């Protein structure tokens, strides 16, 4: 008999078909968002789950699921998964690194450019029927080319963002838990290591690409925003909670920084409604990895992990070996 799995959220049909060769698949193509108790009920008796970053995998859930052997998440960030709890319950966990690096770096640039050059604000103005003349000072923003880019979190995605800055003739400074090798710094457009405080004081554009954890909670709060230049922009591509959204709203409202571009929010998909009252913020719904090819690659990579993990092999992206 094939092992039973739950695909927690809607997914590409061809990936469901692939999974059905190996497993008895319960799917959720209507994309119902399960409460924790509904998720537990659906997972009862299942050997595996293909989940996303929105599913909380913790002790409370796992202790109800003695048959569960593996959770494969379709995301690179895994702050939703309590790895210690998984290990304690004999559950393998995996994520989907690498396949989204370049697509996510592209989107970091999309947000940076849109934020600095006020693309969405100008479009809303045009759509609102306000365009009746050209003016020298309409929608002035800071330049991107020739400026200093500050990257906080210099993992694979941060380095891919840095590489792209070469074409914009930018200086790159970065802050990371550990310093890169000289060779990695060279490939990342000669990125220079800086303390967080130094980076915030010097960068014209700051991009956040670090993983969320208790240690990175509110990496950018009121004190950090005060260190930034009044002309600077801030992009959060990483996770809600890395930025203190209330502090950011105050800084944007008082023009203590020029603008922000946000793909992630505290408590998303709910987010602080005051963001909607501000013109100097670009808001997108957690889509940094959303290219057709990359989302397919992520889904297939999660499937690869589940297939390997439930057939007694090592999942390629095993997080708790
Ligand atoms: C998306 O946020 C991911 O972690 O892949």
Coordinates of C-alpha atoms and ligand atoms in Angstrom, one line a residue:
X1 CA 0.0 0.0 0.0
X2 CA 1.2 3.5 -0.8
X3 CA 1.9 5.8 2.1
X4 CA -0.8 8.5 2.6
X5 CA 0.1 12.2 2.3
X6 CA -1.7 15.5 2.6
X7 CA -0.8 18.3 0.2
X8 CA -1.8 21.1 2.5
X9 CA -2.4 23.9 -0.1
X10 CA -3.3 24.1 -3.8
X11 CA -0.4 23.1 -6.1
X12 CA 0.4 22.7 -9.8
X13 CA -1.7 19.7 -11.0
X14 CA 1.3 18.0 -12.6
X15 CA 3.1 17.9 -9.2
X16 CA 0.0 16.3 -7.7
X17 CA 0.1 13.7 -10.5
X18 CA 3.8 13.0 -9.8
X19 CA 3.0 12.6 -6.1
X20 CA 0.2 10.2 -6.9
X21 CA 2.6 7.7 -8.4
X22 CA 4.2 7.3 -5.0
X23 CA 1.5 8.2 -2.5
X24 CA -2.2 8.1 -1.7
X25 CA -2.7 11.8 -2.0
X26 CA -5.3 14.0 -0.3
X27 CA -5.2 17.3 -2.0
X28 CA -6.7 20.7 -1.3
X29 CA -7.0 22.3 -4.8
X30 CA -9.8 24.6 -3.4
X31 CA -7.0 26.1 -1.3
X32 CA -8.9 26.1 2.0
X33 CA -6.9 27.6 4.8
X34 CA -7.0 25.0 7.6
X35 CA -7.1 26.1 11.2
X36 CA -4.5 24.3 13.4
X37 CA -7.2 21.8 14.5
X38 CA -8.4 21.2 10.9
X39 CA -4.8 20.7 9.8
X40 CA -4.3 18.1 12.6
X41 CA -7.5 16.3 11.6
X42 CA -6.5 16.2 7.9
X43 CA -3.0 14.9 8.8
X44 CA -4.3 12.1 11.1
X45 CA -3.0 8.8 9.7
X46 CA -0.8 10.5 7.1
X47 CA 2.9 9.7 6.7
X48 CA 3.8 12.9 5.0
X49 CA 2.7 16.5 4.3
X50 CA 3.7 18.9 1.5
X51 CA 3.1 22.2 3.2
X52 CA 3.9 25.9 2.7
X53 CA 5.4 28.6 4.9
X54 CA 1.9 29.4 6.2
X55 CA 1.5 26.1 8.1
X56 CA 2.7 26.1 11.7
X57 CA 4.5 22.8 12.4
X58 CA 5.0 22.6 16.2
X59 CA 4.8 20.3 19.2
X60 CA 1.0 20.9 19.6
X61 CA 0.4 19.6 16.1
X62 CA 3.0 16.9 16.0
X63 CA 2.0 15.2 19.3
X64 CA -1.4 14.5 17.7
X65 CA 0.2 12.8 14.7
X66 CA 2.1 9.6 15.7
X67 CA 2.1 8.4 12.0
X68 CA 3.7 11.5 10.5
X69 CA 7.2 10.9 9.2
X70 CA 8.0 13.9 7.1
X71 CA 7.0 17.5 6.3
X72 CA 8.3 18.9 3.0
X73 CA 7.8 22.7 2.9
X74 CA 7.6 24.6 -0.4
X75 CA 9.6 27.6 0.8
X76 CA 13.2 28.4 1.6
X77 CA 12.4 30.1 4.9
X78 CA 11.4 27.6 7.6
X79 CA 10.6 29.7 10.6
X80 CA 7.1 28.2 10.6
X81 CA 8.7 24.8 11.4
X82 CA 9.9 23.9 14.9
X83 CA 12.8 21.7 13.9
X84 CA 13.5 20.5 17.5
X85 CA 9.9 19.4 17.8
X86 CA 10.1 17.6 14.5
X87 CA 13.3 15.8 15.6
X88 CA 11.7 14.9 19.0
X89 CA 8.8 13.3 17.1
X90 CA 10.9 11.5 14.5
X91 CA 9.6 13.8 11.7
X92 CA 11.9 14.7 8.9
X93 CA 11.6 18.3 7.6
X94 CA 12.8 19.9 4.4
X95 CA 12.7 23.2 2.6
X96 CA 13.4 24.4 -1.0
X97 CA 16.7 26.3 -1.1
X98 CA 18.6 27.4 -4.2
X99 CA 15.9 27.1 -6.8
X100 CA 14.5 30.6 -6.0
X101 CA 17.7 32.6 -5.5
X102 CA 17.8 34.3 -8.8
X103 CA 14.1 35.0 -9.1
X104 CA 13.9 36.4 -5.6
X105 CA 17.0 38.6 -6.3
X106 CA 15.2 39.9 -9.4
X107 CA 12.2 40.8 -7.4
X108 CA 14.4 42.6 -4.8
X109 CA 15.5 44.8 -7.6
X110 CA 12.0 45.3 -8.8
X111 CA 11.0 46.5 -5.4
X112 CA 14.1 48.6 -5.0
X113 CA 13.6 50.3 -8.3
X114 CA 9.9 50.8 -7.8
X115 CA 10.4 52.2 -4.3
X116 CA 13.2 54.6 -5.2
X117 CA 11.7 55.8 -8.4
X118 CA 8.1 55.9 -7.0
X119 CA 6.7 53.7 -9.8
X120 CA 3.5 52.6 -8.1
X121 CA 2.7 56.0 -6.5
X122 CA 3.0 57.6 -10.0
X123 CA 0.8 54.9 -11.5
X124 CA -1.9 55.4 -8.9
X125 CA -1.8 59.2 -9.6
X126 CA -2.0 58.6 -13.4
X127 CA -4.9 56.1 -13.0
X128 CA -6.6 58.6 -10.7
X129 CA -6.9 61.0 -13.7
X130 CA -4.5 63.6 -12.2
X131 CA -2.0 63.8 -15.1
X132 CA -2.7 67.0 -17.0
X133 CA 0.8 68.4 -17.4
X134 CA 4.5 67.6 -17.1
X135 CA 6.4 69.3 -14.2
X136 CA 10.1 69.4 -13.3
X137 CA 9.5 68.2 -9.8
X138 CA 6.8 65.5 -10.2
X139 CA 7.8 62.2 -8.5
X140 CA 11.4 63.1 -7.8
X141 CA 13.2 60.3 -6.0
X142 CA 16.7 59.2 -5.2
X143 CA 18.9 57.6 -7.8
X144 CA 19.7 54.0 -7.8
X145 CA 22.8 53.9 -10.1
X146 CA 26.0 55.1 -8.4
X147 CA 24.5 54.8 -4.9
X148 CA 25.5 52.7 -1.9
X149 CA 23.5 49.5 -1.5
X150 CA 23.3 48.0 2.0
X151 CA 22.3 44.4 2.2
X152 CA 21.4 42.8 5.6
X153 CA 21.6 39.0 5.3
X154 CA 24.2 38.1 2.8
X155 CA 23.2 34.5 2.0
X156 CA 22.7 33.1 -1.4
X157 CA 19.9 35.6 -2.3
X158 CA 21.7 38.6 -0.8
X159 CA 24.8 37.7 -2.9
X160 CA 22.6 37.4 -6.0
X161 CA 21.2 40.8 -5.4
X162 CA 24.7 42.2 -4.9
X163 CA 25.9 40.7 -8.2
X164 CA 23.2 42.6 -10.0
X165 CA 24.4 45.9 -8.6
X166 CA 27.5 45.8 -10.8
X167 CA 25.4 47.0 -13.8
X168 CA 24.2 50.0 -11.7
X169 CA 27.8 51.0 -10.7
X170 CA 26.9 50.7 -7.1
X171 CA 29.0 50.3 -4.0
X172 CA 27.8 47.3 -1.9
X173 CA 28.1 47.1 1.9
X174 CA 26.6 44.2 3.8
X175 CA 26.0 42.9 7.3
X176 CA 25.7 39.2 8.0
X177 CA 26.0 36.9 11.0
X178 CA 29.4 35.8 9.6
X179 CA 31.6 37.5 7.2
X180 CA 31.9 36.1 3.6
X181 CA 35.2 34.8 2.2
X182 CA 37.3 37.3 0.2
X183 CA 36.3 35.4 -2.9
X184 CA 32.6 35.5 -2.2
X185 CA 32.9 39.3 -1.4
X186 CA 34.6 39.7 -4.8
X187 CA 31.8 37.9 -6.6
X188 CA 29.2 40.0 -4.8
X189 CA 30.4 43.1 -6.6
X190 CA 33.3 43.7 -4.1
X191 CA 30.9 43.8 -1.2
X192 CA 32.4 45.3 2.0
X193 CA 31.4 44.0 5.5
X194 CA 30.0 46.5 7.9
X195 CA 28.3 46.5 11.3
X196 CA 24.6 46.9 11.2
X197 CA 24.8 50.5 12.5
X198 CA 27.5 51.5 10.1
X199 CA 25.5 50.0 7.2
X200 CA 22.3 51.8 8.2
X201 CA 24.2 55.2 8.4
X202 CA 25.9 54.8 5.0
X203 CA 23.5 53.0 2.7
X204 CA 21.3 54.9 0.2
X205 CA 19.2 51.8 -0.2
X206 CA 18.8 49.0 2.4
X207 CA 17.6 45.5 1.5
X208 CA 16.7 42.9 4.1
X209 CA 17.2 39.3 3.1
X210 CA 17.9 37.5 6.4
X211 CA 16.0 34.6 7.8
X212 CA 13.4 35.2 10.5
X213 CA 14.2 33.9 14.0
X214 CA 13.8 35.1 17.6
X215 CA 17.3 36.7 17.1
X216 CA 16.3 38.6 13.9
X217 CA 12.9 39.8 15.3
X218 CA 12.7 43.6 14.7
X219 CA 16.2 43.8 13.3
X220 CA 14.8 47.1 12.0
X221 CA 12.9 49.1 14.7
X222 CA 12.7 52.7 15.8
X223 CA 16.4 53.0 16.8
X224 CA 17.6 51.5 13.5
X225 CA 15.3 53.6 11.4
X226 CA 16.8 56.7 13.2
X227 CA 20.2 55.7 11.9
X228 CA 19.1 55.7 8.2
X229 CA 19.5 58.7 5.9
X230 CA 16.3 60.7 5.4
X231 CA 16.8 60.1 1.6
X232 CA 17.2 56.3 2.1
X233 CA 14.9 53.5 1.1
X234 CA 14.2 50.2 2.8
X235 CA 13.1 47.0 1.1
X236 CA 12.0 43.9 3.1
X237 CA 12.1 40.8 1.0
X238 CA 12.6 38.4 3.9
X239 CA 9.9 37.9 6.4
X240 CA 7.4 39.8 8.4
X241 CA 8.6 40.5 11.9
X242 CA 12.2 41.4 10.8
X243 CA 10.9 45.0 10.6
X244 CA 8.8 46.6 13.3
X245 CA 5.9 47.6 11.1
X246 CA 4.5 50.2 13.5
X247 CA 7.9 51.9 13.8
X248 CA 8.3 51.9 10.1
X249 CA 4.9 53.4 9.5
X250 CA 5.8 56.3 11.9
X251 CA 9.2 56.8 10.1
X252 CA 7.5 56.8 6.7
X253 CA 4.7 59.2 7.8
X254 CA 7.3 61.6 9.3
X255 CA 9.5 61.2 6.2
X256 CA 12.4 60.1 8.4
X257 CA 13.3 57.8 5.6
X258 CA 12.2 58.4 2.0
X259 CA 10.3 55.3 1.2
X260 CA 9.9 51.5 1.7
X261 CA 9.1 48.5 -0.5
X262 CA 7.6 45.6 1.3
X263 CA 6.8 42.1 0.1
X264 CA 6.3 40.7 3.7
X265 CA 4.4 41.9 6.7
X266 CA 3.9 41.1 10.4
X267 CA 0.8 38.9 10.6
X268 CA 0.4 38.6 6.9
X269 CA -1.9 38.2 5.0
X270 CA -3.4 40.7 7.4
X271 CA -1.2 43.7 7.6
X272 CA -1.2 47.1 9.4
X273 CA -3.9 49.2 7.6
X274 CA -2.0 52.4 8.1
X275 CA 0.3 51.3 5.3
X276 CA -2.6 52.0 2.9
X277 CA -2.7 55.6 4.0
X278 CA 1.0 56.2 3.0
X279 CA 2.1 57.1 -0.5
X280 CA 5.8 56.4 0.1
X281 CA 5.5 52.7 0.4
X282 CA 5.3 50.0 -2.3
X283 CA 3.3 47.0 -1.2
X284 CA 3.3 43.5 -2.7
X285 CA 1.7 40.3 -1.4
X286 CA 4.7 38.0 -0.7
X287 CA 5.5 37.3 -4.4
X288 CA 9.3 37.5 -4.5
X289 CA 9.7 33.9 -5.8
X290 CA 6.6 34.1 -8.0
X291 CA 7.9 33.4 -11.5
X292 CA 6.2 30.6 -13.3
X293 CA 9.4 28.5 -13.6
X294 CA 10.6 29.1 -10.1
X295 CA 7.3 28.2 -8.4
X296 CA 7.2 25.0 -10.5
X297 CA 10.8 24.3 -9.5
X298 CA 9.9 24.9 -5.8
X299 CA 6.9 22.6 -5.9
X300 CA 8.9 19.8 -7.6
X301 CA 11.7 20.2 -5.2
X302 CA 9.3 19.8 -2.3
X303 CA 7.9 16.7 -4.0
X304 CA 11.5 15.3 -4.5
X305 CA 12.2 15.8 -0.8
X306 CA 8.9 14.0 0.2
X307 CA 9.5 11.1 -2.2
X308 CA 13.0 10.6 -1.0
X309 CA 12.2 11.0 2.7
X310 CA 9.3 8.6 2.7
X311 CA 11.1 6.0 0.8
X312 CA 13.9 5.7 3.4
X313 CA 16.4 7.9 1.6
X314 CA 17.9 11.2 2.7
X315 CA 15.7 14.1 1.5
X316 CA 18.1 16.4 -0.6
X317 CA 17.1 19.4 1.6
X318 CA 16.8 17.7 4.9
X319 CA 16.8 20.3 7.7
X320 CA 17.0 18.0 10.8
X321 CA 19.2 15.0 9.9
Ligands
LIG1 C1 9.2 32.5 0.8 O1 9.0 33.4 1.5 C2 10.1 31.4 1.0 O2 10.6 31.3 2.2 O3 10.4 30.6 0.1

